[in-house]
Backbone as numpy.savetxt, mean C-alpha at the origin, in Angstrom:
# Nx Ny Nz CAx CAy CAz Cx Cy Cz
-7.05 14.96 14.25 -5.77 15.20 14.76 -4.95 16.22 13.90
-4.49 17.22 14.46 -3.76 18.15 13.68 -2.27 17.78 13.57
-1.49 18.38 12.62 -0.18 18.04 12.43 0.69 18.10 13.74
0.48 19.42 14.41 1.03 19.66 15.65 0.72 18.72 16.67
-0.63 18.19 16.75 -0.77 16.90 17.71 0.10 15.77 17.27
0.12 15.45 16.04 1.02 14.35 15.70 2.54 14.51 16.21
3.00 15.78 15.81 4.39 15.89 16.27 4.50 16.00 17.63
3.62 16.21 18.35 3.61 16.10 20.05 3.82 14.78 20.46
2.85 14.00 19.73 2.73 12.36 20.07 4.13 11.74 19.71
4.65 12.16 18.60 5.79 11.41 18.10 7.05 11.89 19.00
6.98 13.22 19.46 8.03 13.52 20.34 7.98 12.74 21.81
6.65 12.74 22.28 6.51 11.97 23.59 6.89 10.38 23.38
6.59 10.02 22.20 6.78 8.45 21.94 8.42 8.32 21.90
9.05 9.26 21.34 10.53 9.23 20.96 11.16 9.29 22.55
10.48 9.95 23.53 11.06 10.01 24.77 10.70 8.97 25.72
10.10 7.92 25.09 9.88 6.68 25.94 8.46 6.55 26.15
7.54 7.46 25.80 6.14 7.14 26.26 5.41 6.34 25.22
5.40 5.12 25.46 4.83 4.28 24.36 3.44 4.36 24.12
2.53 4.88 25.03 1.25 5.15 25.02 0.77 6.38 24.05
1.96 7.15 23.96 1.75 8.34 23.08 1.66 7.81 21.48
2.07 6.74 21.21 2.01 6.23 20.00 0.70 5.48 19.54
-0.04 5.15 20.64 -1.42 4.60 20.31 -2.39 5.43 19.59
-2.37 6.55 19.84 -3.35 7.31 18.82 -2.89 7.44 17.41
-1.64 7.44 17.13 -1.08 7.42 15.86 -1.44 6.01 15.22
-1.36 5.01 15.87 -1.67 3.51 15.50 -3.23 3.61 15.16
-4.01 4.14 16.04 -5.36 4.25 15.91 -5.68 5.02 14.46
-5.17 6.09 14.28 -5.36 6.87 13.19 -5.24 6.19 11.88
-3.96 5.43 11.90 -3.62 4.89 10.63 -3.68 3.61 10.37
-4.16 2.81 11.35 -4.15 1.35 11.22 -5.14 0.96 10.00
-6.34 1.50 9.89 -7.21 1.21 8.71 -6.74 1.45 7.32
-6.21 2.59 7.21 -5.57 2.92 5.74 -4.44 2.16 5.62
-3.62 1.90 6.52 -2.32 1.11 6.29 -2.61 -0.31 5.86
-3.59 -0.81 6.67 -4.14 -2.21 6.47 -4.73 -2.32 4.93
-5.39 -1.40 4.60 -6.07 -1.29 3.21 -4.91 -1.29 2.18
-3.93 -0.44 2.35 -3.00 -0.40 1.33 -2.14 -1.77 1.34
-1.99 -2.41 2.60 -1.13 -3.57 2.66 -1.98 -4.67 1.82
-3.30 -4.81 2.37 -4.06 -5.84 1.67 -4.15 -5.82 0.08
-4.18 -4.63 -0.23 -4.32 -4.23 -1.76 -3.04 -4.72 -2.43
-1.92 -4.73 -1.76 -0.56 -5.02 -2.19 -0.37 -6.56 -2.24
-0.60 -7.22 -0.96 -0.31 -8.67 -0.98 -1.43 -9.51 -1.12
-2.72 -8.98 -1.07 -3.98 -9.60 -1.55 -4.43 -10.66 -0.59
-3.86 -10.90 0.63 -4.42 -11.88 1.66 -4.56 -11.03 2.81
-5.77 -11.07 3.42 -6.14 -10.33 4.60 -5.32 -10.90 5.83
-5.20 -12.15 6.13 -4.46 -12.61 7.11 -2.94 -12.16 7.23
-2.34 -12.32 5.99 -1.01 -11.68 5.94 -1.09 -10.32 6.12
-1.98 -9.65 5.56 -1.94 -8.17 5.75 -2.14 -7.85 7.14
-2.89 -8.48 7.87 -2.96 -8.20 9.44 -1.80 -8.25 10.10
-0.81 -9.41 9.87 0.40 -9.56 10.34 1.41 -8.53 9.90
1.33 -8.13 8.78 2.29 -7.24 8.22 1.89 -6.00 8.67
0.64 -5.39 8.96 0.20 -4.21 9.50 0.87 -4.04 10.86
0.77 -5.21 11.74 1.31 -5.04 13.01 2.91 -4.96 12.95
3.52 -5.72 12.10 4.96 -5.49 11.97 5.31 -3.91 11.45
4.44 -3.36 10.65 4.76 -2.08 10.10 4.70 -0.99 11.31
3.69 -1.16 12.19 3.60 -0.29 13.39 4.73 -0.55 14.15
5.15 -1.69 14.41 6.45 -1.95 15.36 7.65 -1.34 14.80
7.71 -1.62 13.42 8.87 -0.93 12.86 8.83 0.65 12.95
7.73 1.19 12.78 7.55 2.56 12.81 8.11 3.03 14.29
7.60 2.40 15.24 7.66 2.62 16.65 9.19 2.69 16.82
9.92 1.51 16.59 11.19 1.33 16.86 12.11 2.25 15.96
11.73 2.78 14.87 12.40 3.72 13.98 12.14 5.19 14.17
11.38 5.54 15.10 10.84 6.97 15.35 11.93 7.88 15.47
13.10 7.43 15.82 14.28 8.22 15.91 14.75 8.67 14.56
14.41 7.81 13.61 14.95 8.21 12.12 14.01 9.04 11.42
12.81 9.33 11.94 11.94 10.04 11.39 12.27 11.70 11.57
12.79 12.19 10.33 13.24 13.53 10.44 12.36 14.62 10.22
11.19 14.29 9.78 10.20 15.54 9.57 10.30 16.10 8.07
11.32 15.54 7.35 11.23 16.09 5.94 10.11 15.81 5.16
9.40 14.74 5.68 8.02 14.49 5.02 6.96 14.44 6.14
5.85 14.31 5.77 4.89 14.08 6.80 4.89 12.78 7.47
4.48 12.50 8.69 4.42 11.36 9.35 3.86 10.22 8.54
2.56 10.54 7.96 1.78 9.57 7.17 2.60 9.15 5.99
3.31 10.05 5.33 4.12 9.62 4.19 5.26 8.73 4.55
5.91 8.97 5.59 6.94 8.22 6.21 6.29 6.83 6.52
5.26 6.82 7.15 4.64 5.52 7.57 4.16 4.70 6.34
3.58 5.41 5.36 3.21 4.69 4.06 4.49 4.11 3.28
5.57 4.90 3.53 6.68 4.28 2.84 7.19 2.93 3.58
7.13 2.88 4.83 7.39 1.77 5.57 6.50 0.63 5.22
5.03 0.98 5.09 4.06 0.00 4.68 4.27 -0.68 3.38
4.78 0.30 2.38 4.89 -0.12 1.05 6.11 -1.12 0.97
7.22 -0.64 1.43 8.39 -1.55 1.47 8.21 -2.87 2.13
7.51 -2.86 3.27 7.27 -4.08 3.99 6.47 -5.08 3.22
5.36 -4.49 2.73 4.44 -5.33 1.73 5.07 -5.83 0.51
5.74 -4.97 -0.21 6.41 -5.53 -1.34 7.74 -6.43 -0.99
8.27 -6.26 0.03 9.33 -7.28 0.33 8.57 -8.56 0.79
7.44 -8.59 1.48 6.66 -9.81 1.70 6.29 -10.48 0.61
5.88 -9.88 -0.54 5.41 -10.39 -1.85 6.52 -10.96 -2.59
7.67 -10.23 -2.51 8.92 -10.71 -3.10 9.36 -12.03 -2.65
9.43 -12.09 -1.24 9.85 -13.17 -0.56 8.81 -14.36 -0.86
7.53 -14.13 -0.76 6.66 -15.29 -1.04 6.83 -15.84 -2.65
7.16 -14.86 -3.48 7.52 -15.38 -4.82 8.65 -16.17 -4.88
9.91 -15.78 -4.10 10.97 -16.52 -4.16 10.72 -17.89 -3.51
9.95 -18.04 -2.46 9.59 -19.30 -1.79 8.81 -20.24 -2.86
7.91 -19.70 -3.47 7.09 -20.41 -4.54 7.90 -21.07 -5.73
8.92 -19.91 -6.01 9.82 -20.36 -7.21 10.47 -21.56 -6.85
10.87 -21.87 -5.64 11.72 -22.77 -5.13 10.94 -24.20 -5.35
9.60 -24.14 -5.28 8.83 -25.19 -5.25 8.24 -25.47 -6.71
7.90 -24.43 -7.34 7.19 -24.74 -8.55 7.69 -23.47 -9.67
8.37 -23.48 -10.51 8.84 -22.38 -11.10 7.73 -22.05 -12.15
6.70 -22.98 -12.55 5.86 -22.64 -13.53 4.34 -22.06 -12.84
4.53 -21.97 -11.54 3.23 -21.50 -10.71 2.98 -20.12 -11.18
1.62 -19.76 -11.47 1.39 -18.53 -11.91 0.37 -18.09 -10.48
1.21 -17.08 -9.78 0.61 -16.77 -8.51 -0.46 -15.69 -8.85
-1.58 -15.79 -8.21 -2.85 -14.93 -8.29 -2.92 -14.27 -6.96
-2.75 -12.98 -7.00 -2.97 -12.05 -5.76 -4.28 -11.33 -5.85
-5.48 -11.77 -5.33 -6.69 -11.02 -5.56 -6.66 -9.59 -4.84
-7.21 -8.61 -5.53 -7.32 -7.26 -4.98 -8.65 -7.20 -4.15
-8.64 -6.51 -3.02 -9.81 -6.43 -2.11 -10.18 -4.93 -2.05
-11.00 -4.59 -2.89 -11.32 -3.18 -2.88 -12.33 -2.94 -1.83
-12.48 -1.60 -1.23 -13.38 -1.34 -0.21 -14.88 -1.50 -0.93
-15.86 -1.87 -0.10 -17.33 -1.87 -0.46 -17.66 -0.52 -0.95
-18.40 -0.55 -2.02 -18.80 0.78 -2.70 -17.68 1.33 -3.68
-16.48 1.06 -3.68 -15.59 1.64 -4.52 -15.89 1.31 -5.90
-16.48 0.37 -6.29 -16.77 0.11 -7.81 -18.24 0.18 -8.06
-19.07 0.83 -7.34 -20.41 0.72 -7.56 -20.92 1.15 -8.80
-20.17 2.03 -9.52 -20.72 2.56 -10.69 -20.59 1.56 -11.92
-19.66 0.47 -11.59 -19.40 -0.31 -12.77 -20.44 -1.61 -12.67
-20.61 -2.08 -13.79 -21.48 -3.24 -13.81 -20.83 -4.42 -13.31
-21.43 -5.44 -13.04 -20.90 -6.63 -12.44 -19.66 -7.28 -13.26
-19.95 -7.32 -14.56 -19.05 -7.74 -15.57 -17.92 -6.83 -15.65
-18.12 -5.57 -15.59 -16.81 -4.62 -15.65 -16.06 -4.81 -14.25
-16.77 -4.92 -13.15 -16.15 -4.94 -11.97 -15.25 -6.27 -12.00
-15.69 -7.48 -12.45 -14.97 -8.60 -12.48 -13.84 -8.51 -13.26
-13.88 -7.96 -14.58 -13.01 -7.75 -15.51 -11.83 -6.86 -14.77
-12.19 -5.85 -14.15 -11.24 -4.86 -13.46 -10.61 -5.69 -12.37
-11.14 -6.39 -11.65 -10.63 -7.27 -10.48 -9.58 -8.30 -11.09
-9.98 -8.93 -12.10 -9.09 -9.88 -12.72 -7.89 -9.01 -13.47
-8.04 -7.88 -13.87 -6.92 -7.14 -14.52 -5.99 -6.52 -13.43
-6.54 -6.07 -12.20 -5.90 -5.65 -11.10 -4.98 -6.85 -10.60
-5.49 -7.99 -10.59 -4.87 -9.38 -10.08 -3.55 -9.52 -10.87
-3.48 -8.96 -12.07 -2.41 -9.39 -13.00 -1.24 -8.30 -12.77
-1.54 -7.37 -12.21 -0.53 -6.26 -12.09 0.69 -6.84 -11.09
1.83 -6.27 -11.35 2.89 -6.40 -10.51 2.54 -5.84 -9.00
3.14 -6.36 -8.03 2.90 -5.69 -6.59 3.20 -4.26 -6.53
4.28 -3.85 -7.27 4.68 -2.26 -7.31 3.61 -1.62 -8.08
3.02 -2.25 -8.97 2.00 -1.33 -9.81 0.57 -1.30 -9.05
0.34 -2.31 -8.25 -0.69 -2.41 -7.29 -0.63 -1.48 -6.16
0.69 -1.17 -5.81 1.05 -0.30 -4.84 0.63 1.20 -5.25
0.99 1.48 -6.33 0.73 2.90 -7.05 -0.58 3.05 -7.18
-1.42 2.04 -7.70 -2.90 2.19 -7.91 -3.60 2.19 -6.51
-3.19 1.51 -5.44 -3.83 1.63 -4.09 -3.48 2.86 -3.59
-2.34 3.45 -3.64 -2.06 4.72 -3.12 -2.78 5.85 -3.73
-2.63 5.95 -5.06 -3.36 6.96 -5.68 -4.86 7.00 -5.79
-5.44 5.87 -6.00 -7.02 5.72 -6.27 -7.74 5.36 -5.02
-7.15 4.41 -4.19 -7.87 4.02 -3.08 -7.50 4.91 -1.85
-6.47 5.41 -1.63 -5.88 6.08 -0.53 -5.96 7.65 -0.92
-6.28 8.05 -2.23 -6.33 9.42 -2.77 -5.07 10.15 -2.31
-3.84 9.64 -2.42 -2.76 10.31 -2.22 -2.29 11.03 -3.64
-1.96 12.17 -3.55 -1.39 12.97 -4.77 -0.20 12.27 -5.30
0.22 12.47 -6.63 1.13 11.70 -7.22 2.57 11.95 -6.73
2.66 13.32 -6.22 4.02 13.69 -5.41 4.26 12.80 -4.35
3.16 12.50 -3.46 3.29 11.73 -2.29 3.57 10.23 -2.55
2.69 9.85 -3.55 2.90 8.51 -4.19 4.35 8.16 -4.55
4.96 9.22 -5.25 6.33 9.04 -5.65 7.17 9.07 -4.50
6.93 9.81 -3.46 7.92 9.90 -2.23 7.99 8.69 -1.48
6.71 8.06 -1.42 6.37 6.89 -0.72 6.92 5.67 -1.32
7.00 5.56 -2.80 7.67 4.49 -3.50 9.03 4.86 -4.05
9.50 5.90 -3.66 11.00 6.32 -3.74 11.18 6.66 -5.34
10.14 7.22 -5.96 10.35 7.50 -7.46 9.88 9.00 -7.51
10.14 9.58 -8.55 9.86 11.01 -8.76 8.25 11.12 -9.14
7.82 12.38 -8.91 6.43 12.39 -9.25 6.15 12.16 -10.56
7.10 12.72 -11.39 6.78 12.46 -13.08 6.91 11.02 -13.43
7.80 10.28 -12.61 7.87 8.92 -12.82 6.53 8.13 -12.45
6.09 8.60 -11.38 4.78 8.01 -10.74 3.74 8.28 -11.83
3.64 9.49 -12.39 2.74 9.78 -13.41 2.73 9.01 -14.58
4.06 8.76 -15.01 4.17 7.91 -16.28 3.82 6.51 -16.08
4.33 6.06 -14.79 3.94 4.59 -14.46 2.47 4.48 -14.28
1.76 5.33 -13.66 0.38 5.26 -13.58 -0.39 5.29 -15.06
0.06 6.06 -15.97 -0.53 6.06 -17.20 -0.22 4.70 -17.91
0.91 4.26 -17.79 1.13 2.86 -18.42 0.37 1.77 -17.87
0.08 1.94 -16.41 -0.65 0.87 -15.85 -2.06 0.99 -16.35
-2.65 2.30 -16.35 -4.11 2.41 -17.00 -4.13 1.74 -18.29
-3.06 1.92 -19.00 -3.27 1.56 -20.52 -3.28 0.04 -20.40
-2.52 -0.57 -19.63 -2.36 -2.14 -19.43 -3.61 -2.48 -18.94
-4.05 -1.89 -17.92 -5.47 -2.44 -17.53 -6.56 -2.27 -18.53
-6.71 -1.12 -19.28 -7.53 -0.99 -20.37 -7.46 -2.09 -21.33
-6.25 -2.50 -21.70 -5.93 -3.59 -22.80 -6.51 -5.00 -22.21
-6.05 -5.36 -20.96 -6.64 -6.44 -20.25 -7.97 -6.61 -20.04
-8.69 -5.43 -19.72 -10.23 -5.51 -19.65 -10.92 -5.75 -20.98
-10.35 -4.87 -22.13 -11.05 -5.10 -23.41 -10.85 -6.44 -23.96
-9.80 -7.24 -23.44 -9.53 -8.67 -23.96 -10.66 -9.49 -23.26
-11.22 -9.22 -22.16 -12.22 -9.87 -21.44 -13.52 -9.76 -21.85
-13.72 -8.63 -22.61 -15.00 -8.39 -22.91 -15.31 -8.86 -24.59
């Protein structure tokens, strides 16, 4: 699907043709789900949130001004929705048990870590699990979704240079945590 095709579908959806939005959902549902599950760590919750994200996108199409690509706009909705869900969950758990250490497992795609040994893979997964949701979102966008840092920054509402600095700090943090496990 070309950029022109997307724009045509968006315009038709804005004009009330709900079926014009379906190809956009089909195109982006898998990568949006992968991003969300990487942030929230729970497949069931990610499925629900992904549906909410596409509903939000459809109902807010009138606010899409085209200053960024549709995918960047959609990813921003996805990140904000997923991060809000994690924050909300943390607030709920904090009410019941302020000492609870919440563990959010990362679910990488099959084959993403094939070059790593099983021990290295486990250490990486444990380290990823320790990251804050905002940090996992940046890792997910840049490494799993192959988004350039400029787009990661736009999606996360930070500058490209801030995204680069955060990514550097996250890699250092992961490196320290992994070396602790070995």
